Amino acid sequence: MLPMHTRTVFYISDGTGITAETFGNAILAQFDMRPRHVRLPFVDTVDKAHQAVRQVNHTAELEGRKPIIFTTLVNMDVLRVIQEGCKGMLMDMFGTFVRPLEQELGIKSLHRVGRFSDITRSKEYLDRIEAINFSLDHDDGQSHRDLEGADVILIGVSRSGKTPTSLYLAMQCGLKVANYPLIPEDFERRQLPPALMPYRKKIFGLTIQPERLSEIRNERRPNSRYADLANCRYEVNEAEAMMRRAGIRWLSTTTKSIEEIATTILQELRPERLVY
């Protein structure tokens, strides 16, 4: 029998492998296939390269198909071992993009190993850590302190995607994000939580289809009033009505990825963060 996956894909890097995996996944998303993902990070010596080759070739023999290999290796000795030894389809990202750019720009690349090399000393890294701490402290309405320091304030009913979006914006974009659940008391008052009123320009709303919300809540609290479809419809309708009255921009997270949600928020509230 054929394995459940259609092909094994290796991401080989002398750093974390995040760049190779992100790029590779974007390419593979164009194909109707179910790959098995194997990330091999910190392959920064010839010995480790030989180990990676053995793992790739063993997979090729076991499955009877060429694995696909995405690499972001800058050490030429390490890369040469992979190029000469692997029985797979090799996609050398640096060879494909960096070297042609060196020729076009007339300058040599830094050939820096790893995306995060020496980054812990940079202001951008420290700001990102501060943003993550801020977002954790202000998750789910835990704190009203220092809201003037927030870059974005997310609101929406419980389980509409506020927490993962907050953490993504903090980790990937260095934004300080607070998020607040809209609850029955807010619906009875028919207005935003009082603590948020002075910061309306920073607020962005998330909503979701009631049917999907009920499914998500049932995974957490099966057969509860919290997850009941009628209650979910009530909460979503009230939350959307409140956001319309307050003039809050919002979107539905039902069919959107975290990346799509975050990009939309940036476009609406912090367009300068889309320029790198």
CSV table of C-alpha atoms in Angstrom, one decimal:
chain,number,residue,atom,x,y,z
A,1,MET,CA,0.0,0.0,0.0
A,2,LEU,CA,1.1,3.5,-0.7
A,3,PRO,CA,1.7,5.7,2.3
A,4,MET,CA,-1.0,8.2,3.3
A,5,HIS,CA,1.3,11.1,2.2
A,6,THR,CA,2.2,11.6,-1.4
A,7,ARG,CA,5.8,12.7,-1.0
A,8,THR,CA,8.3,13.4,1.8
A,9,VAL,CA,9.7,16.9,1.8
A,10,PHE,CA,12.9,17.8,3.6
A,11,TYR,CA,13.8,21.4,4.7
A,12,ILE,CA,17.6,21.5,5.3
A,13,SER,CA,19.1,24.6,6.8
A,14,ASP,CA,22.2,25.7,8.7
A,15,GLY,CA,19.8,27.8,10.8
A,16,THR,CA,16.3,27.1,12.2
A,17,GLY,CA,14.9,26.0,8.8
A,18,ILE,CA,11.9,28.4,9.1
A,19,THR,CA,12.8,30.3,5.9
A,20,ALA,CA,13.2,27.1,3.9
A,21,GLU,CA,9.9,25.6,5.3
A,22,THR,CA,7.9,28.8,4.8
A,23,PHE,CA,9.1,29.2,1.2
A,24,GLY,CA,8.7,25.5,0.5
A,25,ASN,CA,5.2,25.3,1.9
A,26,ALA,CA,4.2,28.3,-0.2
A,27,ILE,CA,5.4,26.5,-3.4
A,28,LEU,CA,3.8,23.2,-2.4
A,29,ALA,CA,0.5,24.8,-1.7
A,30,GLN,CA,0.1,25.1,-5.5
A,31,PHE,CA,-0.1,21.3,-5.8
A,32,ASP,CA,-2.9,18.9,-4.7
A,33,MET,CA,-0.7,16.7,-2.6
A,34,ARG,CA,-0.2,15.6,1.0
A,35,PRO,CA,3.5,15.9,1.8
A,36,ARG,CA,5.2,14.6,4.9
A,37,HIS,CA,7.4,17.4,6.3
A,38,VAL,CA,10.8,16.8,7.8
A,39,ARG,CA,12.8,19.8,9.0
A,40,LEU,CA,16.5,19.3,9.5
A,41,PRO,CA,17.8,22.5,11.2
A,42,PHE,CA,21.3,23.5,12.2
A,43,VAL,CA,23.1,21.4,9.5
A,44,ASP,CA,26.2,23.6,9.7
A,45,THR,CA,29.0,21.0,9.4
A,46,VAL,CA,30.0,18.5,6.8
A,47,ASP,CA,29.4,15.6,9.3
A,48,LYS,CA,25.8,16.8,9.8
A,49,ALA,CA,25.4,17.1,6.1
A,50,HIS,CA,26.4,13.5,5.6
A,51,GLN,CA,23.8,12.5,8.3
A,52,ALA,CA,21.2,14.5,6.4
A,53,VAL,CA,22.1,12.7,3.2
A,54,ARG,CA,21.7,9.3,4.8
A,55,GLN,CA,18.3,10.3,6.2
A,56,VAL,CA,17.1,11.6,2.8
A,57,ASN,CA,18.4,8.6,0.9
A,58,HIS,CA,16.9,6.1,3.4
A,59,THR,CA,13.6,7.7,2.8
A,60,ALA,CA,14.0,7.5,-0.9
A,61,GLU,CA,14.8,3.8,-0.7
A,62,LEU,CA,11.9,3.1,1.7
A,63,GLU,CA,9.3,5.0,-0.3
A,64,GLY,CA,10.6,4.3,-3.8
A,65,ARG,CA,10.2,8.0,-4.6
A,66,LYS,CA,12.5,10.9,-4.7
A,67,PRO,CA,12.1,13.2,-1.7
A,68,ILE,CA,11.9,16.9,-2.4
A,69,ILE,CA,14.6,19.0,-0.6
A,70,PHE,CA,14.4,22.7,0.1
A,71,THR,CA,17.7,24.1,1.4
A,72,THR,CA,18.9,27.5,2.7
A,73,LEU,CA,22.6,26.5,3.2
A,74,VAL,CA,25.2,29.2,2.8
A,75,ASN,CA,28.3,27.1,3.6
A,76,MET,CA,29.4,25.8,0.2
A,77,ASP,CA,31.2,22.7,1.7
A,78,VAL,CA,28.0,21.7,3.5
A,79,LEU,CA,25.9,22.4,0.4
A,80,ARG,CA,28.2,20.4,-1.8
A,81,VAL,CA,27.7,17.3,0.3
A,82,ILE,CA,23.9,17.6,-0.1
A,83,GLN,CA,24.2,18.3,-3.8
A,84,GLU,CA,26.5,15.4,-4.5
A,85,GLY,CA,25.0,12.8,-2.1
A,86,CYS,CA,21.2,13.3,-1.9
A,87,LYS,CA,18.9,11.1,-4.0
A,88,GLY,CA,16.2,13.6,-4.2
A,89,MET,CA,15.0,16.7,-6.0
A,90,LEU,CA,17.1,19.6,-4.6
A,91,MET,CA,15.8,23.1,-4.5
A,92,ASP,CA,18.7,25.3,-3.4
A,93,MET,CA,17.0,28.6,-2.6
A,94,PHE,CA,20.2,30.6,-2.1
A,95,GLY,CA,21.6,29.3,-5.3
A,96,THR,CA,18.4,30.1,-7.1
A,97,PHE,CA,18.0,33.7,-5.8
A,98,VAL,CA,21.0,35.0,-3.9
A,99,ARG,CA,23.7,34.3,-6.5
A,100,PRO,CA,21.8,35.9,-9.4
A,101,LEU,CA,21.2,38.9,-7.2
A,102,GLU,CA,24.9,39.1,-6.4
A,103,GLN,CA,25.5,39.3,-10.1
A,104,GLU,CA,22.8,41.9,-10.7
A,105,LEU,CA,23.7,44.1,-7.7
A,106,GLY,CA,27.4,43.8,-8.2
A,107,ILE,CA,28.0,43.0,-4.5
A,108,LYS,CA,28.5,39.9,-2.5
A,109,SER,CA,25.9,38.7,-0.1
A,110,LEU,CA,26.7,38.5,3.6
A,111,HIS,CA,26.5,34.7,3.6
A,112,ARG,CA,25.2,34.9,7.1
A,113,VAL,CA,24.3,31.6,8.6
A,114,GLY,CA,20.8,31.5,10.1
A,115,ARG,CA,18.1,34.1,10.0
A,116,PHE,CA,18.6,34.9,13.7
A,117,SER,CA,22.4,35.3,13.8
A,118,ASP,CA,23.3,38.1,16.2
A,119,ILE,CA,19.7,39.3,16.2
A,120,THR,CA,19.4,39.1,20.0
A,121,ARG,CA,21.5,42.3,20.2
A,122,SER,CA,19.2,44.3,17.9
A,123,LYS,CA,16.5,46.8,18.9
A,124,GLU,CA,14.0,45.0,16.6
A,125,TYR,CA,14.5,41.8,18.5
A,126,LEU,CA,14.1,43.4,21.9
A,127,ASP,CA,11.0,45.2,20.7
A,128,ARG,CA,9.5,42.0,19.5
A,129,ILE,CA,10.1,40.3,22.9
A,130,GLU,CA,8.5,43.3,24.6
A,131,ALA,CA,5.5,43.0,22.2
A,132,ILE,CA,5.1,39.3,23.0
A,133,ASN,CA,5.1,40.0,26.7
A,134,PHE,CA,2.7,42.8,26.3
A,135,SER,CA,0.3,40.7,24.3
A,136,LEU,CA,0.4,37.8,26.8
A,137,ASP,CA,-0.2,40.2,29.7
A,138,HIS,CA,-3.2,41.7,27.8
A,139,ASP,CA,-4.7,38.5,26.5
A,140,ASP,CA,-8.4,37.9,26.9
A,141,GLY,CA,-9.0,41.1,28.9
A,142,GLN,CA,-6.6,40.2,31.7
A,143,SER,CA,-5.3,43.7,32.2
A,144,HIS,CA,-6.4,47.3,31.5
A,145,ARG,CA,-2.9,48.7,32.3
A,146,ASP,CA,-1.0,50.7,29.7
A,147,LEU,CA,-3.6,50.4,27.0
A,148,GLU,CA,-2.2,53.6,25.6
A,149,GLY,CA,0.9,51.6,24.7
A,150,ALA,CA,-1.1,49.1,22.6
A,151,ASP,CA,-0.6,49.3,18.8
A,152,VAL,CA,-3.8,47.3,18.3
A,153,ILE,CA,-6.8,46.2,20.4
A,154,LEU,CA,-8.8,43.3,19.1
A,155,ILE,CA,-12.4,42.6,20.2
A,156,GLY,CA,-14.8,39.8,19.4
A,157,VAL,CA,-16.8,37.0,21.0
A,158,SER,CA,-14.9,34.2,22.7
A,159,ARG,CA,-13.1,31.8,20.4
A,160,SER,CA,-13.3,34.1,17.3
A,161,GLY,CA,-9.5,34.0,16.8
A,162,LYS,CA,-8.3,37.0,19.0
A,163,THR,CA,-5.5,35.2,20.9
A,164,PRO,CA,-3.7,33.5,18.0
A,165,THR,CA,-4.0,36.7,15.9
A,166,SER,CA,-2.6,38.8,18.8
A,167,LEU,CA,0.4,36.5,19.2
A,168,TYR,CA,1.1,36.3,15.5
A,169,LEU,CA,1.1,40.1,15.3
A,170,ALA,CA,3.4,40.3,18.2
A,171,MET,CA,5.8,37.6,17.1
A,172,GLN,CA,5.9,38.4,13.4
A,173,CYS,CA,5.4,42.1,13.3
A,174,GLY,CA,6.5,43.3,16.8
A,175,LEU,CA,3.1,44.9,17.6
A,176,LYS,CA,1.8,45.3,21.1
A,177,VAL,CA,-1.7,43.8,20.9
A,178,ALA,CA,-4.4,43.6,23.6
A,179,ASN,CA,-7.5,41.5,23.0
A,180,TYR,CA,-10.9,41.7,24.8
A,181,PRO,CA,-13.8,39.3,24.7
A,182,LEU,CA,-17.3,40.8,24.2
A,183,ILE,CA,-19.5,39.3,26.8
A,184,PRO,CA,-23.3,39.4,27.7
A,185,GLU,CA,-22.8,42.4,30.0
A,186,ASP,CA,-21.4,44.3,27.1
A,187,PHE,CA,-24.4,43.4,25.0
A,188,GLU,CA,-26.8,44.5,27.7
A,189,ARG,CA,-25.1,47.9,27.9
A,190,ARG,CA,-25.1,48.0,24.0
A,191,GLN,CA,-21.7,49.6,24.0
A,192,LEU,CA,-18.0,48.7,24.1
A,193,PRO,CA,-16.3,47.9,27.4
A,194,PRO,CA,-15.7,51.2,29.2
A,195,ALA,CA,-11.9,50.6,29.5
A,196,LEU,CA,-11.6,50.6,25.7
A,197,MET,CA,-13.6,53.7,24.9
A,198,PRO,CA,-10.6,56.1,24.9
A,199,TYR,CA,-8.8,53.9,22.4
A,200,ARG,CA,-11.4,53.4,19.7
A,201,LYS,CA,-9.0,54.3,16.8
A,202,LYS,CA,-6.8,51.3,17.8
A,203,ILE,CA,-9.7,48.8,17.9
A,204,PHE,CA,-10.3,46.1,15.3
A,205,GLY,CA,-13.1,43.6,15.5
A,206,LEU,CA,-13.1,39.9,14.7
A,207,THR,CA,-16.3,38.0,14.0
A,208,ILE,CA,-17.1,34.4,12.9
A,209,GLN,CA,-20.0,32.4,11.5
A,210,PRO,CA,-22.2,31.1,14.3
A,211,GLU,CA,-22.1,27.6,13.0
A,212,ARG,CA,-18.3,27.5,13.0
A,213,LEU,CA,-18.2,29.1,16.4
A,214,SER,CA,-20.5,26.5,17.8
A,215,GLU,CA,-18.2,23.7,16.4
A,216,ILE,CA,-15.1,25.3,18.0
A,217,ARG,CA,-16.8,25.9,21.3
A,218,ASN,CA,-18.1,22.3,21.4
A,219,GLU,CA,-14.6,21.0,21.2
A,220,ARG,CA,-13.9,22.9,24.4
A,221,ARG,CA,-17.2,22.6,26.3
A,222,PRO,CA,-19.4,19.9,24.6
A,223,ASN,CA,-23.2,20.3,25.0
A,224,SER,CA,-22.9,23.5,27.0
A,225,ARG,CA,-25.0,26.7,26.6
A,226,TYR,CA,-21.7,28.4,25.7
A,227,ALA,CA,-21.5,26.2,22.6
A,228,ASP,CA,-25.2,26.1,21.8
A,229,LEU,CA,-25.8,27.3,18.3
A,230,ALA,CA,-28.7,29.6,19.3
A,231,ASN,CA,-26.4,31.2,21.9
A,232,CYS,CA,-23.6,31.6,19.3
A,233,ARG,CA,-26.0,33.2,16.9
A,234,TYR,CA,-27.1,35.7,19.6
A,235,GLU,CA,-23.5,36.6,20.6
A,236,VAL,CA,-22.3,37.0,17.0
A,237,ASN,CA,-25.3,39.1,16.0
A,238,GLU,CA,-25.0,41.3,19.1
A,239,ALA,CA,-21.2,41.7,18.7
A,240,GLU,CA,-21.5,42.7,15.0
A,241,ALA,CA,-24.3,45.2,15.8
A,242,MET,CA,-22.2,46.7,18.5
A,243,MET,CA,-19.2,47.1,16.2
A,244,ARG,CA,-21.4,48.7,13.6
A,245,ARG,CA,-22.8,51.2,16.1
A,246,ALA,CA,-19.3,52.1,17.3
A,247,GLY,CA,-17.9,52.4,13.8
A,248,ILE,CA,-15.4,49.7,14.5
A,249,ARG,CA,-13.7,48.0,11.5
A,250,TRP,CA,-14.1,44.2,11.6
A,251,LEU,CA,-13.8,41.1,9.5
A,252,SER,CA,-15.0,37.5,9.7
A,253,THR,CA,-12.3,34.9,10.6
A,254,THR,CA,-14.4,31.9,9.5
A,255,THR,CA,-12.5,31.0,6.3
A,256,LYS,CA,-9.3,33.1,6.8
A,257,SER,CA,-5.9,32.1,8.0
A,258,ILE,CA,-4.1,33.9,10.8
A,259,GLU,CA,-1.8,35.4,8.2
A,260,GLU,CA,-4.7,36.8,6.2
A,261,ILE,CA,-6.4,38.2,9.3
A,262,ALA,CA,-3.1,39.8,10.5
A,263,THR,CA,-2.4,41.4,7.1
A,264,THR,CA,-5.9,42.8,6.9
A,265,ILE,CA,-5.5,44.4,10.3
A,266,LEU,CA,-2.2,45.9,9.3
A,267,GLN,CA,-3.7,47.3,6.2
A,268,GLU,CA,-6.5,49.0,8.2
A,269,LEU,CA,-4.6,50.1,11.3
A,270,ARG,CA,-0.9,50.1,10.7
A,271,PRO,CA,-0.2,50.2,7.0
A,272,GLU,CA,3.4,51.4,7.6
A,273,ARG,CA,4.1,47.9,9.0
A,274,LEU,CA,3.6,46.4,5.6
A,275,VAL,CA,6.7,48.3,4.4
A,276,TYR,CA,10.0,46.6,5.3
